[in-house]
Amino acid sequence: MSGNTTLPKSRDGNFWEELVTVALLGTDRRPVPGLAAGQDAPVALLDAAAVETVRRRAGLRPAPAAARPEPAAEDARPPLPPAAARRLALLLADRPGTGSGGRRGTAPDLMELLPQWLASANARGYAAPSEALPALLDAARGRTDLRPAVLTFAGPRALWLARLNPDWRFALRAAPGGGTGLPDHRDADRARKLWEEGLFTERVALLAAMRAKEPDAARELLESTWATERAEDRLMFLDTLRTRLGAEDEPFLERSLTDRSRNVRATAAELLSALPGSALAARMAARAGSCVAVDHTRSGPVITVEPPHECDAGMERDGVVVKAPAGRGERSWWLGQLVEAAPLGSWSAWLGGRTPEEIVALPVADDWQGELHAAWCRAAVRQRDAGWSKALLGEPSVPQAAGPGAVSLAERAKLLATLGTDERSAWVAGFIAAHGLSEAFQLLGVCTVPWSPALGRAVVDALNIARDAGSYPWSFSGVMGLAERCLDPSEAARLDALTAVPEEVEGASPGAGGYWSEAFQRLVTTLRLRATMWQELSAP
Amino acid sequence: MVGPTFGDMTQQGVRWTAEQVLALAPDAASRKAGSKLGAAGPWSEAGSSDEGAVWGLCKGSGSKPYQTVIDVADAGGPAYKCSCPSRKFPCKHALGLLLLWAGGDTVVPRAQAPDWAEQWLSGRRQRAGARRTTTGAASGAAPGDPEAARRRAERRAERITAGATELEQRLTDLLRGGLAGAEQAGYGLWDEAAARMVDAQAPGLAARVRELGAVPGSGAGWPVRLLEECALLHLLDQGWLRRDRLPDGLAATVRARVGLAGSPEGPPVRDRWLVLAQYDTADARLTTRRIWLYGTGSGRTALLLSYGAAGRAPELSLPVGLAFDAEVSAYPGAGQLRGALGEWFSAPEPTERRPPGVSPAEATARYGDALRDDPWLDSVPVVLSRVIPTPDGDAWQLADADGDLALPLTPAARSRPRLWRLVALSGGAPVTVFGEVGHRGFTPLTAWPEGEGRAVGVC
């Protein structure tokens, strides 16, 4: 009997309790109440208990209602089209850990498509179906990378649910844009109260959310308590200024160059150097410029480098780290930092009005090229300078050793990220056409989804070449997986021909043809499924 | 049953939902495997017919694709055939193909069935037609030798009487010594008694006895629950031993409760039946599927039972939110809601209709009334309208949106993950909930959001 359900009072309030007591102890030890002469005691007890049981059940009444929960906030977004809602249920049903591991077969990996599906649904501004929220939250609980998209899609009701279920508490911490439990950024009083009294994580979340919406107000809030914050907290707070960094931040950052903490000073200097118009950037430009010049006295123009002889107090104040890591000369270490922090725009004037391409093409005297170009790469990434990035990347078809600067793959990926979408994918397509897929994974990772037609074709052609070369497809499983998620679905038709099992040629790995056919089939199936998914989401 | 009324079966609007298809899966692994095959890639030559057949070729690991064909237009639930070696039923290929079909016209267009599919389909339909004629003829004639059947029934009744008498003896012995001793005795005592009742061919008594064994370990308040269950078992024994003196309806209820399976004798009621809920319970040997129907014309509620051996899903699948035109015949016994599906007159179709609901107070009153006909009832089906799922400490209740009363959820219901679907659907606003209300509390099975929206299974 549920403890929460009220039972009717017996005519004799203690009658039932007495029956239970007698039953517990036994009729041999305790008399049955109201036993008639000649009755068998246990039978009389069972008779009476049966009557009481049915009577009690028949008289069941509802319990008093507890305090109703506060209703969830309205979600004004339009509902998903029915087909898209069904698809979501299917994607969510494909939870990891329910199937067998091993070979991937020809069927698409549904869970891998969930991030794209969510991004697309979010881009169209649909509301999540309420009944799907528990499964969405469970999925996000297991995969932190899904959380931002899931929480955006799940909307206010997910946060309402998370307050009722401790399993989903992560949603309250990680809400995107800081929507969760954070005061509205316009509610200055509540924001200030939370800033002054909140826990560290709440304060970071508040600051980050505010910075995204009102960068100046966020910085002012931070300045108001700056002097009293602990050093490690100051570092975290300062980091939030990376979002929407602007010239208005310069005075505060300039002051922070004298901070007690070395890490805070270094971060402030780094942020200032990303502002090409800042006083720090100008100081760095002057220092770097005095170290690098064009020498016209030789047969052709050559860049000469004269690294700084000392790291003076001014340099140190501007964030230059004095002590070089083991194995590096301190003069080249200082040079690298100066060039990295100097605005790239100042080099053209300094080096004879040359374009970035011309500057990068100039020979560098005395083995300084590697050091100088690497510093320019870091500067191009930090200052997000697409012109310099392009110059430093050079032609994609050029073999790496001959390229401008000894630029690693990781650095190339970073440089690519500063380019526009089209330029980026065109460059990677050119790289793959020239060098194949073995080094392309990292570069493909920075390309926009879906891949441009040229890039898609380059990848498919390269896969085709790899197959004809007789290797196994799992040597390319990383690129295959990316292709499943990133190729434009309209490429599916072109790929159909590749799903056939080819004749086994001499010298090929045994059975490779079948596995390739399977891998291409999965690719085509996944692309078709993605096309269907977009259609479903676009349906009125 | 494969009449012309099934002609619109495969129209776009009547294709099943993915959820409906996945309800057919025998286990979680099959669900997953089937979901993966629910995409166009491995399939070729897929098609469907107006008569409710779906077929396709699925590329597997071998050179020859598997041939999969499904007949969804069968009143007994869909029938499957697949050339794969899987022992799962339905196999992942059948599930995948149904999902593909549920997805829409483009991948599984209407077409003429190929020979390999047509052979099986026409064979099935011939057999079904023949079966229908024979059962139609048989219901008029007496099966076998009536005298022998009567003697068999008599012998069985004698065994049950002996079993009930023995059980009474055990109960009185127990209460003479006191329930406190039952806590130490554990399951052994009851398992042995349950086995005796199985021998006595009284499965209903056996099930009750087996449950008694679990009560002492069920936490605080167990003596109360054990006394209640002992008393109701005693009541059932006594009912059986004196069944001659009971009114006909109650006597039939006692027979059903003891475990004498009757046959659906009631006159067939034709109605438009709304599927309110479908859920499975399983033990080691058997999966039991319960399907609750609501007759939109008659206002009657009926329970369909369907069984599957371990590893197989019960064949009948009627997903929530569909309605169909069919005849249902009641099983005997006062207060018994169990029915059997008879002839169908339409395929199940999605519907916007909802059953009418009552308040929490009316719901408990309904349970009280039902006990008059069947004192052994643990719960009755009821639709609650305008209730709000409300946390109450560690427990949950459904609180009347327009009053101050609430039905607490049963402990089992509140630990189910699907409870959260109900809470999410409500979001603190009133919802309509179908479920079972009884002395343990309320078990939610299906919910409808406020305003528009389809039924959502929450069990």
XYZ file of N, CA, C and O in Angstrom, chain A residues 1-5 57 60 63, chain B residues 218 225 279 281 364 367 377-382 384 389-392 394-399 406-420 422-423 433-445 458-459:
252
model
N 0.858 -1.197 0.000
C 0.000 0.000 0.000
C 0.883 1.232 0.000
O 1.808 1.343 0.775
N 0.638 2.120 -0.861
C 1.488 3.288 -0.953
C 1.357 4.144 0.286
O 0.268 4.432 0.751
N 2.480 4.569 0.815
C 2.465 5.379 2.017
C 1.852 6.750 1.776
O 1.483 7.434 2.722
N 1.743 7.138 0.529
C 1.243 8.479 0.243
C -0.259 8.525 0.054
O -0.829 9.576 -0.114
N -0.861 7.356 0.009
C -2.291 7.344 -0.254
C -3.015 7.277 1.078
O -2.694 6.449 1.914
N -8.998 -1.162 0.312
C -8.677 -0.821 -1.083
C -9.827 -0.093 -1.758
O -9.605 0.854 -2.518
N -9.983 3.591 -1.012
C -8.797 4.388 -1.313
C -9.173 5.781 -1.813
O -10.048 5.929 -2.654
N -4.274 11.327 -2.589
C -3.487 12.021 -1.571
C -3.579 13.524 -1.805
O -3.945 13.965 -2.894
N 10.426 -7.102 0.805
C 10.068 -5.943 -0.004
C 10.111 -4.640 0.775
O 9.547 -3.646 0.347
N 1.481 -5.989 3.906
C 1.287 -6.492 2.537
C 1.146 -8.016 2.533
O 0.344 -8.570 1.775
N 2.484 -2.482 -23.688
C 3.744 -2.666 -22.971
C 3.981 -4.133 -22.675
O 3.043 -4.927 -22.612
N 5.889 -7.211 -20.367
C 6.584 -7.639 -19.164
C 7.177 -8.997 -19.486
O 6.583 -9.761 -20.246
N -9.876 6.935 -8.369
C -9.824 5.995 -7.243
C -11.208 5.413 -6.982
O -11.339 4.241 -6.626
N -11.706 2.488 -9.193
C -11.033 1.283 -8.711
C -11.873 0.628 -7.613
O -12.076 -0.587 -7.609
N -8.545 -7.528 -7.979
C -7.963 -6.561 -8.917
C -6.874 -5.735 -8.243
O -7.083 -5.171 -7.174
N -5.712 -5.668 -8.898
C -4.661 -4.793 -8.383
C -4.820 -3.378 -8.906
O -4.354 -2.426 -8.286
N -5.412 -3.251 -10.084
C -5.546 -1.909 -10.651
C -6.604 -1.930 -11.737
O -6.981 -2.993 -12.231
N -7.049 -0.751 -12.120
C -7.966 -0.620 -13.262
C -7.409 0.458 -14.194
O -6.703 1.361 -13.758
N -7.723 0.338 -15.498
C -7.251 1.352 -16.438
C -8.090 2.619 -16.306
O -9.298 2.541 -16.083
N -7.432 3.746 -16.421
C -8.164 5.004 -16.293
C -7.408 6.117 -17.031
O -6.195 6.080 -17.128
N -6.644 10.024 -16.930
C -6.707 11.225 -16.090
C -6.585 12.442 -16.990
O -5.683 12.513 -17.828
N 2.439 16.230 -13.544
C 3.445 15.417 -12.836
C 4.186 16.321 -11.854
O 4.742 17.348 -12.247
N 4.188 15.914 -10.596
C 4.690 16.784 -9.535
C 5.624 16.004 -8.631
O 5.264 14.926 -8.159
N 6.841 16.517 -8.405
C 7.729 15.816 -7.466
C 7.234 16.000 -6.044
O 6.770 17.080 -5.676
N 7.330 14.913 -5.266
C 6.863 14.946 -3.888
C 7.937 14.249 -3.068
O 7.881 13.030 -2.872
N 11.039 12.207 -2.641
C 11.661 11.277 -3.576
C 10.651 10.696 -4.549
O 11.017 10.024 -5.506
N 9.380 10.904 -4.272
C 8.337 10.271 -5.072
C 7.781 11.260 -6.097
O 8.174 12.424 -6.139
N 6.910 10.742 -6.936
C 6.219 11.595 -7.906
C 4.729 11.354 -7.786
O 4.288 10.264 -7.433
N 3.951 12.350 -8.099
C 2.506 12.192 -8.117
C 1.940 12.931 -9.328
O 2.604 13.772 -9.932
N 0.714 12.564 -9.687
C 0.003 13.303 -10.724
C -1.040 14.143 -10.019
O -2.011 13.622 -9.475
N -0.812 15.448 -10.011
C -1.664 16.343 -9.235
C -2.741 16.942 -10.131
O -2.456 17.361 -11.259
N -4.160 14.383 -5.550
C -3.137 13.836 -6.445
C -3.080 12.327 -6.300
O -3.421 11.787 -5.252
N -2.674 11.650 -7.378
C -2.432 10.214 -7.317
C -0.933 9.985 -7.282
O -0.223 10.381 -8.206
N -0.417 9.327 -6.220
C 1.006 9.026 -6.203
C 1.342 7.947 -7.238
O 0.525 7.062 -7.493
N 2.514 8.043 -7.849
C 2.943 6.985 -8.763
C 3.409 5.778 -7.953
O 3.874 5.913 -6.824
N 3.273 4.593 -8.534
C 3.763 3.398 -7.853
C 5.279 3.471 -7.773
O 5.919 4.093 -8.618
N 5.864 2.823 -6.754
C 7.330 2.849 -6.644
C 7.991 2.343 -7.925
O 9.023 2.881 -8.348
N 7.406 1.332 -8.558
C 8.022 0.798 -9.784
C 7.984 1.847 -10.893
O 8.948 2.017 -11.637
N 6.876 2.586 -10.994
C 6.734 3.558 -12.083
C 7.721 4.700 -11.940
O 8.231 5.222 -12.912
N 7.995 5.067 -10.686
C 8.828 6.263 -10.530
C 10.295 5.958 -10.794
O 11.082 6.859 -11.014
N 10.679 4.674 -10.796
C 12.084 4.369 -11.079
C 12.318 4.086 -12.554
O 13.438 3.831 -12.967
N 11.264 4.133 -13.370
C 11.449 3.862 -14.805
C 12.015 5.075 -15.520
O 11.581 6.197 -15.266
N 12.947 4.853 -16.436
C 13.508 6.009 -17.165
C 12.453 6.762 -17.967
O 12.572 7.961 -18.170
N 11.422 6.038 -18.393
C 10.419 6.691 -19.237
C 9.553 7.677 -18.454
O 8.803 8.437 -19.057
N 9.645 7.616 -17.119
C 8.924 8.617 -16.327
C 9.312 10.015 -16.805
O 8.492 10.933 -16.846
N 10.592 10.163 -17.209
C 11.077 11.481 -17.591
C 10.455 11.975 -18.875
O 10.412 13.171 -19.133
N 7.342 11.595 -19.522
C 6.095 12.186 -19.043
C 6.356 13.573 -18.467
O 5.651 14.539 -18.770
N 7.401 13.665 -17.629
C 7.722 14.948 -17.008
C 8.077 15.972 -18.095
O 7.631 17.121 -18.067
N -3.259 11.728 -19.084
C -2.439 10.535 -18.885
C -3.325 9.308 -18.789
O -4.294 9.294 -18.016
N -2.988 8.277 -19.594
C -3.651 7.001 -19.428
C -2.740 6.097 -18.621
O -1.520 6.103 -18.825
N -3.338 5.324 -17.702
C -2.524 4.415 -16.917
C -3.398 3.502 -16.088
O -4.609 3.387 -16.316
N -2.747 2.821 -15.150
C -3.472 1.892 -14.287
C -3.431 2.426 -12.868
O -2.360 2.765 -12.363
N -4.608 2.514 -12.251
C -4.675 2.993 -10.877
C -5.107 1.842 -9.980
O -5.975 1.057 -10.336
N -4.438 1.739 -8.816
C -4.775 0.660 -7.892
C -4.251 0.964 -6.514
O -3.878 2.099 -6.227
N -4.185 -0.078 -5.691
C -3.818 0.165 -4.290
C -2.355 0.535 -4.141
O -1.936 1.076 -3.129
N -1.519 0.244 -5.144
C -0.109 0.623 -5.036
C 0.117 2.044 -5.522
O 1.200 2.599 -5.331
N -0.862 2.611 -6.205
C -0.700 3.947 -6.765
C -1.034 3.920 -8.243
O -1.758 3.042 -8.718
N -0.463 4.884 -8.991
C -0.788 5.023 -10.413
C 0.433 4.669 -11.250
O 1.552 5.068 -10.946
N 0.200 3.911 -12.321
C 1.263 3.583 -13.276
C 0.950 4.267 -14.597
O 0.028 3.856 -15.299
N 1.683 5.324 -14.964
C 1.393 6.007 -16.232
C 1.877 5.173 -17.417
O 2.947 4.574 -17.364
N 1.067 5.112 -18.463
C 1.430 4.324 -19.647
C 1.537 5.197 -20.901
O 2.411 4.981 -21.731
N 4.808 6.404 -22.330
C 5.670 6.750 -21.199
C 5.919 5.538 -20.308
O 6.239 5.680 -19.141
N 5.752 4.320 -20.879
C 6.014 3.137 -20.062
C 7.120 2.311 -20.703
O 7.526 2.589 -21.807
